[in-house]
């Protein structure tokens, strides 16, 4: 099984983003597709260079593919609560909530960030599956009094230790008061824009939920200009930094084969709270029986590993043995001077320190050990 | 707005297919992503060469991305009928039905092919949106007694005038009796496989709905071996042939901004049949008021046009005028010796023969005219 270093054939079906022209100007040349939308993933430079820069300065990322599913109306909170095991009754307006979504058999469907815009208006900022159709189907089937739609919102992330300085230069010092996983509003060219202290890195930063596509290029330019003094560069979610930080990616680390407990989301399964949610009985059953695998880190040796395109088997011994898990994302970490991966590991083998062997796609069998997350 | 001739950055999230290794061996080097799954779209050769070969011989296509949403159980037919404006009450077991799916406001969500496997068991062979979540949401919300899931089924298409000979060589002459948009079953390596006379071309052919991923490479090899005498080649849905044939692609020619009448699907909206379906009132309202745009062909001049990545404006006059439509897919047709496109055109301008101007992404404004579909 090799890794296609191949062309992405574009069509109108794959949605262009408000920033994509700017991304191309900045050298963007590697892409993925998330939520039917282009996600820049490479700028022609080694991922390690981007990594160090992200850890020291600031990067701007086109994450328009984080689409918003807006749920509003009298039954909005009821629908949101029904969709997630996490108790959202104490979410405050202006707060972001990480919320696993599961089906009636506790199978993961997505792991969005919930933004509470008002008591009767929410956004689910989604990973790669059509939560829009899930929410609409539930609402229509159960005749709930809600409006569910995808608004014209295209998040732009500014990440890195200097991200706050960049954003404060552009929008003023008030944004410095926004706490982690909270959001506020700023003015931009006569419009009001939502800005959250959040993002898909552990380096800190903000996400601007631009609500008018036409302003995309202007916002990009303004961020780059404000960031000049802080050595800002165009970038994208960084695989080294993401794995080190133990940030999970739906579709990679987990999918509908997994339940929230396997994904390490027990803290987001409020089984004893008042709200009834889809999959409650199934999760309760799994909790009682004990889940059989869970996401862990794994460190492993040898030369820097190839890209993990298809999950790599993990064994408890070097000779041919049954799988005791699989690595779903892997990369060489320069900070840890080791290969590191995110993996789903069977019960009995998931304790940190457990010796394992990782079979990478280059045919090598590499010695390693289980670790807790995050790594760094 | 340019066309990214760029890399597809792979990850485990984008599902590898049972045939993908074989596709790579055969020179596959351009891909798209449909239903979170790799779709081969290029083999390094000009699309025109593949076009002529498809029209004269046979091609094998990895269309694993056409995922199946299986709906089974006592309420299966009721759910399927609720999901589509088309009357499915007279569908026979062994029959394929093209069924638009729309929401309660008549917005298109997908345009799958329905396969009736049994009176209480159906597949929806879907285009690019998570119909699985839509069907599951509806069923759960309305407490219907159905089971909805995605089975391990990866269609392999054999298309072209010699496709029947290829498939008959492999599976026996009985398959020659399968009529268009009907399906039967064949034996392959001790398994029973569904085979339909269908496919995303107008050249005729079959789709083998392989229900065991592990047999993918063997099936590919068997088809290639059986096809040797018929000059079979690895390929992919061909853009020239698709546009000439007027075959629509969900996400390209239409999306949730469009209703079924705009998509030319009036014949699939059985408003007077007995079944109640989602969006019935909305479609009835649109029918009475008259829909305001509809899909048409457009032919236009100038040098062979670039690839259409973002819809191209269509005007009624060469000087700066409001849009009267947009081209969503376009290409040069060697058979017609003209550029041809699929387009959504406003009422008042959609009569065949209407003079138009197409603004292609290379900055040219090209004279053309509206045409009916299919072209060829």
XYZ file of C-alpha atoms in Angstrom:
752
model
C 0.000 0.000 0.000
C 1.735 3.155 -1.126
C 1.026 6.840 -0.656
C -0.296 8.601 -3.718
C 1.760 11.701 -4.307
C -0.786 12.566 -6.880
C -2.883 15.280 -8.360
C -6.150 16.508 -6.964
C -8.486 16.843 -9.915
C -10.683 19.816 -9.198
C -14.287 20.415 -10.210
C -17.031 22.803 -9.107
C -18.209 20.093 -6.710
C -15.220 20.719 -4.469
C -15.945 24.119 -3.028
C -13.401 26.857 -3.510
C -12.910 28.983 -0.398
C -12.943 32.773 0.073
C -9.207 32.592 0.836
C -8.123 30.023 -1.766
C -6.776 32.548 -4.271
C -4.643 34.034 -1.500
C -3.502 30.583 -0.452
C -2.354 29.887 -4.003
C -0.539 33.234 -4.145
C 1.192 32.257 -0.907
C 2.412 29.019 -2.466
C -0.308 26.597 -1.403
C 0.153 23.490 -3.541
C -1.078 20.540 -1.487
C -4.737 20.146 -0.612
C -7.242 17.847 0.963
C -11.032 17.870 0.783
C -13.100 18.239 3.954
C -16.852 18.823 3.960
C -16.796 19.104 0.139
C -14.421 22.047 0.574
C -10.765 22.587 -0.256
C -8.398 22.397 2.731
C -4.862 23.667 2.057
C -2.383 21.182 3.487
C 0.991 22.021 1.999
C 3.065 24.952 0.878
C 5.899 23.123 -0.809
C 8.136 23.376 2.250
C 8.989 20.565 4.659
C 6.373 20.174 7.360
C 9.166 20.503 9.937
C 9.976 24.073 8.947
C 6.340 25.049 9.314
C 6.257 23.271 12.640
C 9.069 25.289 14.197
C 7.628 28.499 12.834
C 4.193 27.688 14.267
C 5.757 27.000 17.668
C 7.666 30.302 17.632
C 5.698 32.853 15.647
C 2.273 32.863 13.960
C 0.565 31.173 11.020
C -2.662 31.910 9.217
C -4.747 28.935 8.096
C -7.657 28.692 5.675
C -9.994 26.404 7.598
C -13.137 27.315 5.660
C -13.831 23.580 5.520
C -14.881 23.808 9.175
C -18.466 24.429 8.056
C -21.090 25.659 10.486
C -24.384 23.878 11.016
C -26.665 26.544 12.438
C -29.547 25.340 14.601
C -31.997 28.002 15.681
C -35.556 28.292 16.897
C -37.644 27.310 19.923
C -36.425 23.678 19.973
C -32.789 24.463 19.133
C -31.318 23.611 22.541
C -33.443 20.476 22.731
C -32.108 19.262 19.369
C -28.498 20.099 20.244
C -28.807 18.247 23.552
C -30.378 15.268 21.801
C -27.423 15.132 19.410
C -24.611 14.961 21.969
C -23.787 12.968 25.108
C -22.309 16.110 26.635
C -24.553 18.110 28.936
C -25.011 21.448 27.187
C -27.526 22.847 29.670
C -24.845 24.879 31.413
C -23.212 26.216 28.251
C -23.119 29.999 28.320
C -23.672 32.378 25.439
C -20.206 33.132 24.086
C -18.845 29.727 24.992
C -17.348 26.971 22.801
C -18.022 23.341 23.770
C -16.288 20.300 22.291
C -19.189 17.899 21.688
C -18.970 14.325 20.408
C -21.922 13.335 18.232
C -22.945 9.686 18.213
C -25.825 7.692 16.801
C -28.293 5.459 18.638
C -25.710 2.674 18.775
C -23.056 5.050 20.144
C -21.140 5.189 16.894
C -19.212 8.429 16.402
C -20.587 10.661 13.638
C -18.529 13.810 14.195
C -16.782 15.782 16.945
C -17.656 19.432 16.372
C -17.148 22.513 18.489
C -20.483 23.918 19.627
C -20.785 27.704 19.759
C -23.709 29.044 21.754
C -24.679 32.256 19.964
C -27.936 32.788 21.851
C -30.271 30.731 23.995
C -32.037 29.603 20.841
C -29.197 29.721 18.323
C -26.146 27.464 18.027
C -23.399 26.653 15.575
C -21.794 23.249 15.265
C -18.350 23.828 13.751
C -17.912 20.450 12.177
C -15.291 17.912 11.144
C -15.673 15.891 7.933
C -19.233 14.527 7.745
C -22.564 16.061 6.749
C -23.885 16.900 10.205
C -26.236 19.246 8.358
C -28.127 16.229 7.000
C -28.085 14.448 10.354
C -29.515 17.467 12.182
C -32.086 18.172 9.463
C -33.185 14.547 9.361
C -33.608 14.337 13.129
C -35.511 17.612 13.246
C -37.811 16.723 10.381
C -38.435 13.205 11.628
C -39.207 14.353 15.162
C -41.127 17.447 13.969
C -39.015 19.805 16.024
C -39.513 23.542 15.716
C -36.042 24.480 14.514
C -34.339 25.930 11.476
C -31.191 24.061 10.411
C -28.931 25.450 7.720
C -25.343 26.106 6.709
C -24.612 29.837 6.853
C -21.978 31.627 4.754
C -19.237 31.320 7.382
C -15.596 30.547 6.560
C -13.253 30.346 9.526
C -9.742 31.740 9.236
C -7.364 30.577 11.977
C -4.428 32.552 13.339
C -2.289 30.214 15.420
C 0.990 30.366 17.278
C 2.388 32.169 20.325
C 2.222 35.533 18.536
C -1.328 35.030 17.232
C -2.776 37.199 19.989
C -0.479 40.066 19.056
C -1.449 39.725 15.406
C -5.167 39.724 16.124
C -4.879 42.551 18.682
C -2.992 44.660 16.130
C -5.807 44.145 13.654
C -8.874 44.324 15.908
C -7.681 46.069 19.079
C -6.612 44.979 22.536
C -10.112 43.983 23.649
C -9.641 40.577 22.033
C -6.881 39.844 24.568
C -9.599 39.479 27.189
C -11.311 36.628 25.346
C -10.630 33.464 27.328
C -9.851 30.038 25.893
C -12.877 28.496 24.169
C -14.833 31.714 24.464
C -15.787 34.038 21.660
C -16.560 37.699 21.109
C -17.195 39.998 18.191
C -15.069 42.461 16.237
C -15.761 44.963 13.499
C -14.288 44.424 10.050
C -15.023 46.709 7.108
C -18.420 47.645 8.406
C -19.400 44.114 9.361
C -19.528 42.314 12.714
C -17.467 39.145 12.884
C -17.273 36.409 15.494
C -13.817 35.623 16.867
C -13.008 32.734 19.205
C -9.886 31.840 21.149
C -9.598 28.365 19.689
C -7.979 26.418 16.887
C -6.535 23.091 15.841
C -3.158 23.549 17.569
C -1.820 23.701 21.103
C 0.139 26.893 20.409
C -2.795 29.177 21.173
C -4.595 31.434 18.788
C -7.872 32.600 17.369
C -10.406 31.630 14.756
C -12.267 34.362 12.892
C -15.632 33.024 11.702
C -15.943 35.300 8.668
C -19.641 35.554 7.781
C -19.332 37.175 4.352
C -17.338 35.290 1.719
C -16.772 38.403 -0.368
C -14.547 39.785 2.400
C -12.256 36.745 2.408
C -9.343 38.200 0.441
C -9.520 41.485 2.393
C -9.492 39.651 5.725
C -6.555 37.514 4.634
C -4.603 40.612 3.537
C -5.431 42.457 6.752
C -4.247 39.563 8.900
C -1.033 39.250 6.899
C -0.400 42.985 7.165
C -1.082 43.065 10.914
C 1.132 40.006 11.280
C 4.115 41.347 9.397
C 5.822 42.547 12.590
C 5.222 39.111 14.101
C 6.685 37.167 11.165
C 3.326 35.654 10.241
C 3.241 33.119 7.382
C 0.550 31.269 5.463
C 0.209 27.716 6.701
C -2.125 24.907 7.576
C -2.820 22.564 10.466
C 0.565 21.003 11.191
C 0.716 17.234 11.513
C 3.726 17.181 13.860
C 2.196 19.716 16.201
C -1.251 18.091 16.034
C 0.062 14.639 16.944
C 2.351 15.957 19.689
C -0.623 17.812 21.142
C -2.863 14.750 20.938
C -5.470 16.571 18.873
C -7.805 14.038 17.278
C -9.093 14.258 13.733
C -12.473 12.703 12.961
C -12.084 10.269 10.085
C -8.459 9.654 10.999
C -8.295 8.703 14.672
C -11.930 7.653 14.844
C -14.991 7.087 12.726
C -18.348 5.377 13.005
C -16.599 2.142 13.983
C -15.796 3.802 17.311
C -17.781 4.943 20.318
C -17.022 8.040 22.426
C -15.442 6.018 25.244
C -12.954 4.462 22.823
C -12.110 7.998 21.730
C -11.217 9.014 25.282
C -14.317 11.181 25.566
C -15.724 9.786 28.819
C -15.582 13.290 30.274
C -17.947 14.456 27.549
C -20.499 11.716 28.173
C -22.742 13.113 30.890
C -24.766 10.000 31.469
C -26.100 11.196 34.796
C -27.160 14.663 33.704
C -30.791 15.431 33.042
C -30.754 15.616 29.267
C -31.741 12.655 27.149
C -29.497 12.104 24.146
C -29.142 9.762 21.213
C -27.107 6.708 22.120
C -27.497 7.137 25.882
C -28.475 3.519 26.518
C -25.757 2.233 24.211
C -23.037 4.298 25.895
C -24.294 3.256 29.328
C -24.105 -0.400 28.274
C -20.567 0.044 26.972
C -19.542 1.823 30.163
C -20.817 -1.023 32.284
C -19.283 -3.738 30.093
C -16.055 -1.759 29.651
C -14.897 -0.471 26.290
C -12.409 -2.674 24.495
C -9.971 -0.205 22.952
C -8.973 3.403 23.405
C -6.942 6.104 21.727
C -3.356 6.364 22.895
C -0.072 7.795 21.812
C 2.679 5.534 20.567
C 6.351 6.381 20.150
C 8.464 4.230 17.876
C 11.960 4.074 16.508
C 13.813 3.800 13.241
C 14.291 6.427 10.571
C 11.601 9.109 10.207
C 8.464 7.192 9.269
C 6.544 7.611 6.014
C 3.130 9.227 5.877
C 0.319 7.119 7.358
C -2.300 6.837 4.615
C -3.787 3.522 5.644
C -3.684 2.551 9.357
C -0.547 0.681 10.427
C -0.861 -2.521 12.448
C 0.421 -2.523 16.035
C 1.569 -5.822 17.534
C 2.648 -6.893 21.000
C 5.578 -8.899 19.596
C 7.873 -8.585 16.610
C 6.971 -11.881 15.050
C 3.674 -12.343 13.323
C 0.962 -11.744 15.879
C -2.644 -10.565 15.917
C -3.132 -6.804 15.852
C -3.445 -5.186 19.258
C -4.201 -1.872 17.653
C -3.445 0.453 14.781
C -1.672 3.752 14.205
C -3.963 6.191 12.371
C -1.645 9.218 12.126
C 2.121 9.130 12.441
C 5.117 11.396 11.912
C 8.659 12.110 13.073
C 8.752 14.625 15.922
C 11.927 16.712 15.911
C 11.232 17.923 19.453
C 10.971 14.373 20.835
C 13.505 12.956 18.391
C 11.219 9.968 17.771
C 8.410 8.838 15.560
C 5.093 9.459 17.221
C 1.610 8.370 16.353
C -1.996 8.464 17.403
C -3.415 4.988 17.716
C -6.405 2.920 18.770
C -5.163 0.246 21.178
C -6.904 -2.823 22.595
C -7.657 -3.150 26.297
C -4.863 -4.996 28.046
C -2.223 -3.249 25.969
C -3.130 0.408 26.429
C -1.150 1.200 29.596
C 1.614 3.780 28.993
C 4.944 2.014 28.782
C 3.533 -1.112 27.085
C 6.081 -2.386 24.556
C 4.696 -2.606 21.016
C 5.808 -3.087 17.424
C 4.526 -0.818 14.680
C 4.407 -2.128 11.124
C 4.857 0.958 8.952
C 3.890 1.064 5.286
C 7.548 0.910 4.195
C 7.567 -2.687 5.428
C 9.610 -2.002 8.560
C 8.636 -3.332 11.958
C 9.601 -0.736 14.538
C 9.940 -1.108 18.301
C 7.959 1.331 20.348
C 5.848 1.926 23.381
C 2.430 3.188 24.343
C 2.236 6.677 25.778
C -0.429 8.926 27.224
C -1.603 11.989 25.338
C -0.594 14.686 24.698
C 3.043 13.786 24.037
C 4.721 17.129 24.450
C -9.549 32.188 -10.126
C -7.128 29.592 -11.351
C -7.219 25.812 -11.429
C -5.045 24.122 -8.856
C -2.905 21.542 -10.556
C -1.911 20.493 -7.150
C -1.233 17.629 -4.872
C -3.838 15.663 -3.008
C -2.502 15.214 0.504
C -3.702 11.830 1.656
C -4.577 10.691 5.163
C -6.467 7.743 6.630
C -9.584 9.928 6.623
C -9.822 9.636 2.839
C -10.784 6.026 2.340
C -8.579 3.866 0.181
C -10.555 1.560 -2.118
C -10.273 -2.202 -2.732
C -9.026 -1.407 -6.256
C -6.767 1.571 -5.496
C -3.505 -0.390 -5.533
C -4.470 -1.749 -8.963
C -5.393 1.749 -10.135
C -1.959 2.982 -9.117
C -0.291 0.066 -10.897
C -2.294 1.012 -13.996
C -0.944 4.560 -13.852
C -3.666 6.324 -11.908
C -2.219 9.657 -10.813
C -5.115 12.105 -10.584
C -7.792 11.722 -7.949
C -10.821 13.349 -6.456
C -12.604 12.657 -3.186
C -16.257 11.594 -3.177
C -18.070 10.337 -0.096
C -14.793 10.462 1.874
C -13.398 7.972 -0.641
C -10.728 8.195 -3.332
C -12.068 8.517 -6.887
C -9.449 7.999 -9.627
C -9.851 10.738 -12.218
C -6.723 10.691 -14.337
C -4.171 8.307 -15.778
C -1.643 10.817 -17.063
C -3.000 10.666 -20.602
C -5.103 13.331 -22.324
C -8.792 12.954 -21.538
C -9.454 12.886 -25.298
C -7.571 9.649 -25.799
C -9.555 7.988 -23.039
C -12.709 9.384 -24.583
C -12.201 7.751 -27.978
C -11.199 4.498 -26.365
C -14.319 4.515 -24.161
C -16.500 5.128 -27.237
C -14.887 2.239 -29.141
C -13.757 -0.417 -26.691
C -14.106 -0.882 -22.920
C -12.818 0.742 -19.752
C -12.833 -0.380 -16.145
C -13.497 2.261 -13.492
C -12.992 2.203 -9.740
C -16.227 3.813 -8.568
C -16.051 2.528 -4.994
C -16.970 6.074 -3.961
C -20.534 5.299 -5.041
C -21.321 4.141 -1.514
C -24.478 2.215 -0.727
C -26.928 3.302 1.936
C -28.817 0.140 2.810
C -32.319 0.574 4.201
C -34.009 -2.600 5.404
C -36.796 -3.631 7.696
C -40.580 -3.375 7.943
C -40.674 0.388 7.267
C -37.962 0.377 4.582
C -40.207 1.153 1.620
C -42.020 3.798 3.609
C -38.755 5.562 4.421
C -37.475 5.326 0.845
C -40.749 6.743 -0.489
C -40.636 9.542 2.077
C -37.142 10.462 0.898
C -37.879 10.882 -2.815
C -40.463 12.666 -4.985
C -40.395 9.709 -7.358
C -43.118 7.117 -6.914
C -41.275 3.951 -5.929
C -44.394 1.868 -5.292
C -44.110 0.205 -8.698
C -40.382 -0.494 -8.509
C -39.690 -4.180 -9.013
C -37.115 -6.319 -7.256
C -34.068 -6.286 -9.520
C -34.753 -2.795 -10.799
C -32.655 0.396 -10.593
C -34.472 3.714 -10.164
C -32.905 7.154 -10.519
C -34.319 9.023 -7.520
C -33.800 12.678 -6.656
C -33.656 13.323 -2.910
C -34.827 16.706 -1.671
C -35.486 18.287 1.710
C -38.700 19.833 3.015
C -38.008 23.017 1.075
C -37.366 21.042 -2.140
C -33.614 21.579 -2.015
C -31.638 18.815 -3.694
C -29.615 16.664 -1.298
C -28.446 13.904 -3.647
C -29.501 12.013 -6.785
C -28.792 8.345 -6.113
C -29.751 5.216 -7.987
C -32.149 3.126 -5.939
C -31.729 -0.651 -6.147
C -34.661 -2.696 -4.911
C -33.076 -5.837 -3.451
C -36.230 -7.141 -1.789
C -39.592 -5.779 -0.768
C -38.067 -4.670 2.514
C -34.464 -4.028 1.464
C -33.059 -1.238 -0.709
C -29.741 0.327 -1.613
C -29.285 3.957 -2.440
C -26.152 4.182 -4.579
C -25.209 7.736 -3.761
C -23.474 10.787 -5.150
C -21.351 13.010 -2.919
C -23.256 13.717 0.313
C -23.837 11.721 3.488
C -27.269 10.290 2.657
C -26.499 7.753 5.383
C -26.873 10.489 8.006
C -29.986 11.917 6.354
C -31.710 8.515 6.270
C -30.611 7.634 9.812
C -31.761 10.984 11.143
C -35.171 10.732 9.512
C -35.646 7.161 10.706
C -34.587 7.889 14.263
C -36.599 11.104 14.479
C -39.741 9.468 13.117
C -39.169 6.215 15.064
C -39.373 4.088 11.934
C -38.705 0.380 12.147
C -35.730 0.218 9.784
C -32.053 -0.570 9.840
C -29.889 1.932 7.952
C -26.218 1.277 7.354
C -23.402 1.387 4.815
C -22.479 -2.150 3.742
C -19.038 -3.203 2.468
C -19.894 -2.660 -1.202
C -17.478 -1.156 -3.730
C -18.812 -0.834 -7.273
C -16.506 -1.527 -10.206
C -17.791 -0.221 -13.537
C -17.074 -1.757 -16.935
C -18.155 0.732 -19.602
C -18.018 1.005 -23.375
C -19.506 -0.829 -26.364
C -17.472 -3.956 -25.610
C -18.298 -3.981 -21.878
C -20.953 -6.658 -22.364
C -18.461 -8.937 -24.074
C -15.971 -8.422 -21.272
C -18.469 -9.169 -18.546
C -19.957 -12.144 -20.453
C -16.460 -13.581 -20.870
C -15.924 -13.356 -17.140
C -19.349 -14.336 -15.796
C -21.083 -16.149 -18.662
C -23.624 -15.202 -21.285
C -26.540 -14.995 -18.845
C -25.568 -11.428 -18.056
C -26.419 -10.455 -21.630
C -30.081 -10.849 -20.719
C -29.930 -8.204 -18.006
C -31.821 -5.182 -19.316
C -30.838 -1.550 -18.853
C -31.201 -0.418 -15.230
C -31.902 -3.956 -14.081
C -29.616 -6.126 -12.022
C -28.887 -9.780 -11.458
C -26.339 -11.874 -9.612
C -23.155 -13.668 -10.583
C -20.750 -15.975 -8.792
C -17.202 -14.834 -8.133
C -14.684 -16.894 -6.177
C -17.360 -18.581 -4.132
C -19.305 -15.396 -3.451
C -22.502 -14.005 -4.959
C -22.178 -10.550 -6.442
C -24.761 -8.093 -7.709
C -24.286 -6.833 -11.261
C -26.366 -4.088 -12.893
C -26.549 -2.850 -16.469
C -25.823 0.758 -15.565
C -23.010 3.256 -15.219
C -21.997 6.857 -15.530
C -21.617 6.864 -19.340
C -23.871 6.620 -22.375
C -21.713 3.922 -23.958
C -23.439 1.080 -22.147
C -21.938 -1.212 -19.591
C -22.203 -2.828 -16.224
C -21.500 -2.088 -12.592
C -20.383 -4.907 -10.307
C -21.357 -4.115 -6.718
C -18.562 -6.088 -5.062
C -19.670 -6.919 -1.519
C -16.342 -8.091 -0.111
C -13.449 -5.622 -0.169
C -10.842 -8.344 0.147
C -11.777 -9.578 -3.347
C -11.158 -6.175 -4.954
C -7.740 -6.880 -6.486
C -8.877 -10.304 -7.726
C -11.993 -8.860 -9.342
C -9.946 -6.112 -11.004
C -7.481 -8.655 -12.366
C -10.256 -10.952 -13.583
C -11.982 -8.116 -15.432
C -8.719 -7.026 -17.023
C -7.937 -10.573 -18.073
C -11.401 -11.157 -19.522
C -11.156 -7.804 -21.263
C -7.784 -8.370 -22.889
C -9.363 -9.538 -26.163
C -11.565 -6.446 -26.110
C -8.705 -3.981 -25.562
C -9.922 -3.029 -22.097
C -8.039 -0.287 -20.256
C -8.150 1.217 -16.769
C -10.018 4.493 -16.781
C -12.450 6.722 -15.007
C -15.671 8.605 -15.714
C -14.825 10.682 -18.788
C -15.714 14.360 -18.697
C -16.147 14.726 -22.475
C -18.442 11.736 -22.718
C -20.364 12.707 -19.581
C -21.084 16.228 -20.802
C -21.963 15.092 -24.323
C -24.374 12.578 -22.802
C -25.910 15.174 -20.493
C -25.176 13.133 -17.385
C -25.496 15.339 -14.322
C -23.145 15.246 -11.366
C -24.517 16.217 -7.954
C -22.336 18.968 -6.506
C -21.350 20.141 -9.957
C -24.542 20.728 -11.965
C -26.738 21.056 -8.904
C -26.622 21.272 -5.143
C -28.888 22.315 -2.295
C -29.412 25.699 -3.968
C -31.496 23.875 -6.588
C -34.826 22.096 -6.637
C -35.633 19.003 -8.720
C -37.560 20.983 -11.353
C -34.532 23.202 -11.980
C -32.546 20.008 -12.459
C -34.885 18.824 -15.209
C -36.302 16.103 -12.975
C -40.008 16.889 -13.383
C -40.538 13.334 -14.654
C -39.222 12.034 -11.345
C -41.553 14.187 -9.249
C -44.747 12.140 -8.961
C -46.832 14.759 -7.258
C -50.109 13.012 -8.043
C -49.076 9.533 -6.923
C -50.242 8.195 -3.612
C -47.029 8.392 -1.631
C -46.300 11.317 0.639
C -42.741 12.565 0.414
C -40.523 15.203 1.917
C -40.786 18.476 0.028
C -44.069 17.614 -1.694
C -45.767 20.909 -0.847
C -42.676 22.903 -1.751
C -42.310 21.211 -5.152
C -46.032 21.659 -5.833
C -45.706 25.373 -5.049
C -42.727 25.706 -7.355
C -44.548 23.843 -10.109
C -47.514 26.202 -9.876
C -45.374 29.344 -9.699
C -43.003 28.049 -12.395
C -39.359 27.329 -11.696
C -36.988 30.137 -12.608
C -33.981 28.301 -14.073
C -33.172 24.918 -15.519
C -30.230 22.821 -16.604
C -29.341 23.117 -20.275
C -26.479 22.427 -22.590
C -24.433 25.256 -23.991
C -22.041 25.149 -26.938
C -19.443 27.871 -27.252
C -16.528 28.795 -29.453
C -12.894 29.744 -29.214
C -9.945 27.532 -28.479
C -10.508 24.446 -26.309
C -11.695 25.828 -22.979
C -9.869 25.386 -19.669
C -11.212 23.196 -16.899
C -14.273 24.582 -15.114
C -13.354 24.655 -11.438
C -15.597 27.524 -10.396
C -18.834 28.125 -12.352
C -18.458 30.422 -15.371
C -20.918 33.303 -15.849
C -23.262 33.173 -18.847
C -24.523 36.473 -20.266
C -27.071 37.378 -22.922
C -24.770 40.006 -24.435
C -21.029 40.412 -24.793
C -20.773 43.626 -22.842
C -21.079 43.617 -19.108
C -24.533 42.326 -18.262
C -26.172 40.495 -15.397
C -25.710 36.737 -15.320
C -28.424 34.742 -17.045
C -26.862 31.524 -15.905
C -23.653 29.678 -15.245
C -21.655 26.836 -16.750
C -20.852 24.220 -14.112
C -18.914 21.695 -16.233
C -17.255 22.460 -19.560
C -14.863 20.839 -22.011
C -13.893 20.677 -25.664
C -15.774 17.946 -27.544
C -13.757 16.487 -30.408
C -16.867 14.842 -31.850
C -18.801 18.113 -32.006
C -15.702 20.212 -32.654
C -16.891 22.766 -30.125
C -16.691 23.578 -26.471
C -19.680 22.205 -24.631
C -20.933 22.710 -21.136
C -23.640 21.845 -18.679
C -25.267 24.960 -17.289
C -28.067 26.318 -15.138
C -29.936 28.919 -17.202
C -32.572 31.467 -16.191
C -36.128 31.282 -17.514
C -36.501 33.436 -20.603
C -33.084 32.406 -21.874
C -33.275 28.629 -21.732
C -34.771 27.904 -25.186
C -32.376 25.960 -27.419
C -30.802 28.312 -29.936
C -30.668 31.260 -27.523
C -27.477 33.221 -28.159
C -25.259 33.536 -25.075
C -21.757 34.564 -24.054
C -19.712 32.396 -21.738
C -17.015 34.012 -19.604
C -14.400 31.282 -19.133
C -11.798 31.371 -16.377
C -9.042 32.311 -18.836
C -10.715 35.717 -19.155
C -12.169 35.096 -22.599
C -15.781 35.889 -23.471
C -16.969 33.242 -25.925
C -20.021 33.313 -28.179
C -22.301 30.347 -27.859
C -25.835 29.095 -27.791
C -28.164 27.139 -25.563
C -28.828 23.540 -26.514
C -31.005 20.709 -25.294
C -29.480 17.669 -23.614
C -27.920 15.284 -24.394
C -25.665 16.898 -26.992
C -24.555 13.894 -28.955
